[in-house]
Coordinates of C-alpha atoms in Angstrom, one line a residue:
X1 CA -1.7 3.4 -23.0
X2 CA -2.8 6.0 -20.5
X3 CA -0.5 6.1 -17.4
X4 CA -1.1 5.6 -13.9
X5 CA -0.4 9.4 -13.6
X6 CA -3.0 10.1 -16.0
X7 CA -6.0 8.2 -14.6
X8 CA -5.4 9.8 -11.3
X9 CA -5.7 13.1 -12.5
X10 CA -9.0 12.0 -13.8
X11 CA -10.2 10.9 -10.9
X12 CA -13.6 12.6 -9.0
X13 CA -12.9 12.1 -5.5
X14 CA -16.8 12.2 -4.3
X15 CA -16.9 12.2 -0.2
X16 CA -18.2 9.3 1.9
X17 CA -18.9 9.3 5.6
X18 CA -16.5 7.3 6.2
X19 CA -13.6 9.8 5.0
X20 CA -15.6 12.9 6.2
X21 CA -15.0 11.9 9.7
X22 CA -12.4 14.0 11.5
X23 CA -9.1 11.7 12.2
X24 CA -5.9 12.0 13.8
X25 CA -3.3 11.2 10.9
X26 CA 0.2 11.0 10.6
X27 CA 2.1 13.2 8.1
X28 CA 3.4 11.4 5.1
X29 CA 7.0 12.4 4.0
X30 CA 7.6 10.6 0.7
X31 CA 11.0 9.5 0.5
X32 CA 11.2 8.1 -3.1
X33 CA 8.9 7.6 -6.0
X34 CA 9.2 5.4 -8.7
X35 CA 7.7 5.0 -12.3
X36 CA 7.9 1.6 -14.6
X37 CA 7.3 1.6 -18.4
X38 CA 4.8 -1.0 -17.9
X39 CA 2.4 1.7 -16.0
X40 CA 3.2 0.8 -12.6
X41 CA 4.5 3.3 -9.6
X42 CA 6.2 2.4 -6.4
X43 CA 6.7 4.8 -3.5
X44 CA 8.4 4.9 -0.4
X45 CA 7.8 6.8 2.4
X46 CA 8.1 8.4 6.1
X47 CA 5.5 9.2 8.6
X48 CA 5.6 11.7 11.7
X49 CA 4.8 11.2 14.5
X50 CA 5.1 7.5 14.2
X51 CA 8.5 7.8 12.7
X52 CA 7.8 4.2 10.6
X53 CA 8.5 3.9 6.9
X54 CA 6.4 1.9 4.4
X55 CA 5.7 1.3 0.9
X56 CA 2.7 1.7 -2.0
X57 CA 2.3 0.4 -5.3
X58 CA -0.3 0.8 -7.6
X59 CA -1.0 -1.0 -11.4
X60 CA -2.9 -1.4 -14.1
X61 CA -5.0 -4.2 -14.1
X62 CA -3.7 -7.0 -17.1
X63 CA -0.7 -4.3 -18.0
X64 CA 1.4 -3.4 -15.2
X65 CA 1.4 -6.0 -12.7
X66 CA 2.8 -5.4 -8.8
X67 CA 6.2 -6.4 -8.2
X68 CA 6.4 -9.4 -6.1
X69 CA 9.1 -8.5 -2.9
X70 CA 10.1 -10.9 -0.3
X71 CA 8.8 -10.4 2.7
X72 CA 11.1 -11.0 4.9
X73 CA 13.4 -8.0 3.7
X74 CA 13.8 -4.9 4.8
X75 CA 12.3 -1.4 2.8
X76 CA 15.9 -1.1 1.9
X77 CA 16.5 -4.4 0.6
X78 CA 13.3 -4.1 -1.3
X79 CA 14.5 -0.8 -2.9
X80 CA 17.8 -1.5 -3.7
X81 CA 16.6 -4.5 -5.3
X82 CA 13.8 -2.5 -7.7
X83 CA 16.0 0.1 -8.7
X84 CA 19.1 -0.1 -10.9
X85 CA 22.4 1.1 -9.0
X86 CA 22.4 4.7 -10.6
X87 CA 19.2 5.7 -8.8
X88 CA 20.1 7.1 -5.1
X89 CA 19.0 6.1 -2.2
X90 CA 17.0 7.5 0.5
X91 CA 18.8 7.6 3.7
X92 CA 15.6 7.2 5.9
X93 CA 15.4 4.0 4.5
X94 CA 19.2 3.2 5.4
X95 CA 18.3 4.1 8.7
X96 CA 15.2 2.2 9.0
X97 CA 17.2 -1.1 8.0
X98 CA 20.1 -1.1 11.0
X99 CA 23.4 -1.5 11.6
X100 CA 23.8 -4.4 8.9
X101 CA 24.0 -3.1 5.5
X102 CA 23.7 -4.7 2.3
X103 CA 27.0 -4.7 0.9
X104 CA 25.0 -3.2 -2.4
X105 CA 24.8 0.0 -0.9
X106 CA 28.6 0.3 -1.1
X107 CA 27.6 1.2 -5.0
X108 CA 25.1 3.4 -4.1
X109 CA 24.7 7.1 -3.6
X110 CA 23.2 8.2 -0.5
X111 CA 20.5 10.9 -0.3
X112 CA 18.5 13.0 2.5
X113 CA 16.4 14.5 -0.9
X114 CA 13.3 13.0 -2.1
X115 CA 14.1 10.7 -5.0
X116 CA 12.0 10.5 -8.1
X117 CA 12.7 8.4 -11.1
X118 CA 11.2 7.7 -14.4
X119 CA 11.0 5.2 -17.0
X120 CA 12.3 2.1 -15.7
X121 CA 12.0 -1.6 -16.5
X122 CA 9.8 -3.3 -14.3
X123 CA 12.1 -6.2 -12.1
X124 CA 11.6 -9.8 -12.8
X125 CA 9.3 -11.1 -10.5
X126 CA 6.1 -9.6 -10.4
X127 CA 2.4 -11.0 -9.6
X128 CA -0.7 -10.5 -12.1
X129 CA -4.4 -11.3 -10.7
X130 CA -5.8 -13.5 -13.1
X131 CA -9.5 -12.5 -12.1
X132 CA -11.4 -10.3 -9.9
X133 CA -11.4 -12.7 -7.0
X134 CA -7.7 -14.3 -7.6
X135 CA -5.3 -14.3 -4.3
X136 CA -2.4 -12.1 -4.0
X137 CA -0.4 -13.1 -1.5
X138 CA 0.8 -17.1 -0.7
X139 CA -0.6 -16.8 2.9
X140 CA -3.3 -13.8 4.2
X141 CA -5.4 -13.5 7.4
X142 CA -8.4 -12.1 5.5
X143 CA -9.8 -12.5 1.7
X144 CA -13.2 -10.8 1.0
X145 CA -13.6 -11.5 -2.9
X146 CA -15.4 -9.6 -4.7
X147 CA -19.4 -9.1 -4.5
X148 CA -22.1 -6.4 -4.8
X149 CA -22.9 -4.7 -2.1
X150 CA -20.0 -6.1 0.3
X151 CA -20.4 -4.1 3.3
X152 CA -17.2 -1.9 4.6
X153 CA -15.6 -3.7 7.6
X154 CA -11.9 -3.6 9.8
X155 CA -9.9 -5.4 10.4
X156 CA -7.5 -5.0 13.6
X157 CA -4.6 -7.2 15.0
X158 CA -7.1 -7.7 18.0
X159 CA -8.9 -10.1 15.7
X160 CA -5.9 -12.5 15.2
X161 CA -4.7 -13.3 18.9
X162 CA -3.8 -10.1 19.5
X163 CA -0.1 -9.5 19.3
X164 CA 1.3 -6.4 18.2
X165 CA 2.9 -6.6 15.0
X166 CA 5.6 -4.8 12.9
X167 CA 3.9 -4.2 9.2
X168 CA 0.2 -4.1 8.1
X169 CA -0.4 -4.9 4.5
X170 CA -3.3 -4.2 2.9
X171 CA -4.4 -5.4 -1.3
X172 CA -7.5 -3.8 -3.2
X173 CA -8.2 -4.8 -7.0
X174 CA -11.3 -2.8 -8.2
X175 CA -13.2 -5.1 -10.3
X176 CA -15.0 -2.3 -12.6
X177 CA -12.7 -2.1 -15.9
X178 CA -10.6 1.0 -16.9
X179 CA -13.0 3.4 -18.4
X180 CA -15.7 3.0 -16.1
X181 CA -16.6 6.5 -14.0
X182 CA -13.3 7.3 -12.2
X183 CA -15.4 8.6 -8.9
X184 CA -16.1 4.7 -8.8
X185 CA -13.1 4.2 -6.2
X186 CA -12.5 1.2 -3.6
X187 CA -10.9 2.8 -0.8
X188 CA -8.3 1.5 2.0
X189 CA -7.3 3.2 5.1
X190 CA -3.9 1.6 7.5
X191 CA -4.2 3.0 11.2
X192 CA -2.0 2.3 14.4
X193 CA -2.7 2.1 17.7
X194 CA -0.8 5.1 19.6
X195 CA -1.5 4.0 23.3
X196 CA -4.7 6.1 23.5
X197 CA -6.6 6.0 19.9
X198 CA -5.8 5.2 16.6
X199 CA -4.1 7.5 14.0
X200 CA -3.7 7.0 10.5
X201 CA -1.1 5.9 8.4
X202 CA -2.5 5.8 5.0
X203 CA -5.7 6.2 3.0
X204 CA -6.0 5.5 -0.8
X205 CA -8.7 5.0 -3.3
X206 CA -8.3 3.0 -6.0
X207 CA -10.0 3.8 -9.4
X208 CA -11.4 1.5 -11.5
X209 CA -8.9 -1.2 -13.6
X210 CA -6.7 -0.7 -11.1
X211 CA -4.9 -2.8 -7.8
X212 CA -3.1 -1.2 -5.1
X213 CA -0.9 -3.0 -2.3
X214 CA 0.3 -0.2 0.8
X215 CA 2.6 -1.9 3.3
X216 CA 3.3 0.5 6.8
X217 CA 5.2 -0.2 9.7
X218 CA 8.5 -0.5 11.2
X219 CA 7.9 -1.7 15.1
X220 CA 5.1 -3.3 17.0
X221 CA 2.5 -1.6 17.3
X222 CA -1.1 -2.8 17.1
X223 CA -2.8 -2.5 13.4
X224 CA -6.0 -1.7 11.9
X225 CA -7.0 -1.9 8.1
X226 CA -10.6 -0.5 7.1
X227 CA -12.0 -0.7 3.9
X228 CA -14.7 1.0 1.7
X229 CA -15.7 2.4 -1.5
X230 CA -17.4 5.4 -3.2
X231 CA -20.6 3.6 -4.2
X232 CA -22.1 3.2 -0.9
X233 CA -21.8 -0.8 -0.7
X234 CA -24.9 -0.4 -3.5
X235 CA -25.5 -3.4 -4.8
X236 CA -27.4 -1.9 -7.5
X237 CA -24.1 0.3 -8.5
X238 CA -23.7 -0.3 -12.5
X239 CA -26.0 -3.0 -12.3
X240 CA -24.1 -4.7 -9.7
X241 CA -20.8 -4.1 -11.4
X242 CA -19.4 -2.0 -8.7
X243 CA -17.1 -4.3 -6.9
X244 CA -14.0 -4.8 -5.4
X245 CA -11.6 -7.3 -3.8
X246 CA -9.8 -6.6 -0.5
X247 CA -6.9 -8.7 1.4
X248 CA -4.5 -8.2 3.8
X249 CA -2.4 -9.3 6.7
X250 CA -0.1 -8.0 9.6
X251 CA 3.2 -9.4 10.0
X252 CA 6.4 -9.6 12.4

């Protein structure tokens, strides 16, 4: 089984307008990645000047499904829950969570390093798109399934009432199976509002077999999510087979 690792070293990145446009973007810090025997990686991660934490995964279409988190805990909670109790923890990510600690991080050790761990069993709990088109999450604000030629398009937290949320969460599944041309990438980009223009939080392209989830954002703040691909929105791209399925939502 080729890994994760693997298929993005194979991967020709071929420019689009879209990412040759000059933008203000945070710097990443990565706090901790993570590898599963099934294929799939999780990372966590830091960005300045926005000083918010967030977390990516990305898996192999029918092998390495994404693991399924609640919501409504913290980064922390969400690492310390996908990571056995010998693996360290970051201490951004205590800090992120607030004065109330899990009492499992009374077993852990604490780190300021970068953390970076191989070969793990995958948690119980994880969520496998049937098809192409399938949902991801139980509740979204926006589900374009797949189709040829499906134009690029944002998505901002002006478009649903408004409000400034915490977190913007962002799901790609590229359609086109494993083995297809790697420069056949669906792309993602997460952006905040910093009072006078928006800066960017994360941009990933996602090569072919595979589906990506990135999660950023720690205060309110208002969100944008813009999506593409390498193909040009050609709906004569492999015959038509070029497509991609993109959902998302921002959250409290």
């Amino acid at each position: 089984m080729r890994s994760i690792a693997a298929i993005a070293a194979t991967m020709v990145l071929v420019s689009s307008p879209a990412a040759a446009e000059s933008e203000e973007s945070d710097r990443e810090i990565p706090l901790a990645h993570i590898e599963y025997t099934s294929g799939l990686t999780v990372d966590f991660s830091d960005s300045r000047p926005s000083n918010e934490v967030g977390m990516s995964q990305l898996g192999i279409i029918g092998r390495a499904p994404l693991i399924a988190w609640d919501r409504s805990n913290s980064y922390l909670q969400t690492y310390l829950e996908i990571t056995p109790s010998d693996v360290p923890v970051p201490q951004r990510l205590v800090d992120d969570h607030g004065p109330d600690l899990p009492a499992e991080l009374q077993r852990r050790r604490i780190t300021s390093e970068p953390v970076t761990v191989r070969g793990l069993t995958a948690p119980a709990g994880a969520v496998l798109s049937a098809s192409c088109t399938a949902e991801y999450w139980s509740w979204h604000l926006w589900h374009d399934n797949a189709k040829a030629g499906m134009a690029p398009k944002s998505y901002t937290t002006h478009d649903f009432g408004g409000f400034k949320e915490r977190r913007a969460e962002s799901f790609v599944f590229n359609c086109l199976p494993e083995g297809s041309p790697s420069h056949l990438w669906a792309q993602h980009r997460v952006y905040y509002w910093n009072g006078t223009s928006w800066w960017k939080h994360a941009d990933e392209k996602v090569g072919p077999g595979l589906q990506a989830e990135e999660v950023k954002g720690s205060i309110k703040r208002h969100r944008k999510v813009t999506y593409g691909d390498s193909w040009g929105s050609s709906p004569d791209c492999l015959s038509g087979a070029c497509k991609y399925t993109r959902e998302g939502r921002f959250t409290s």
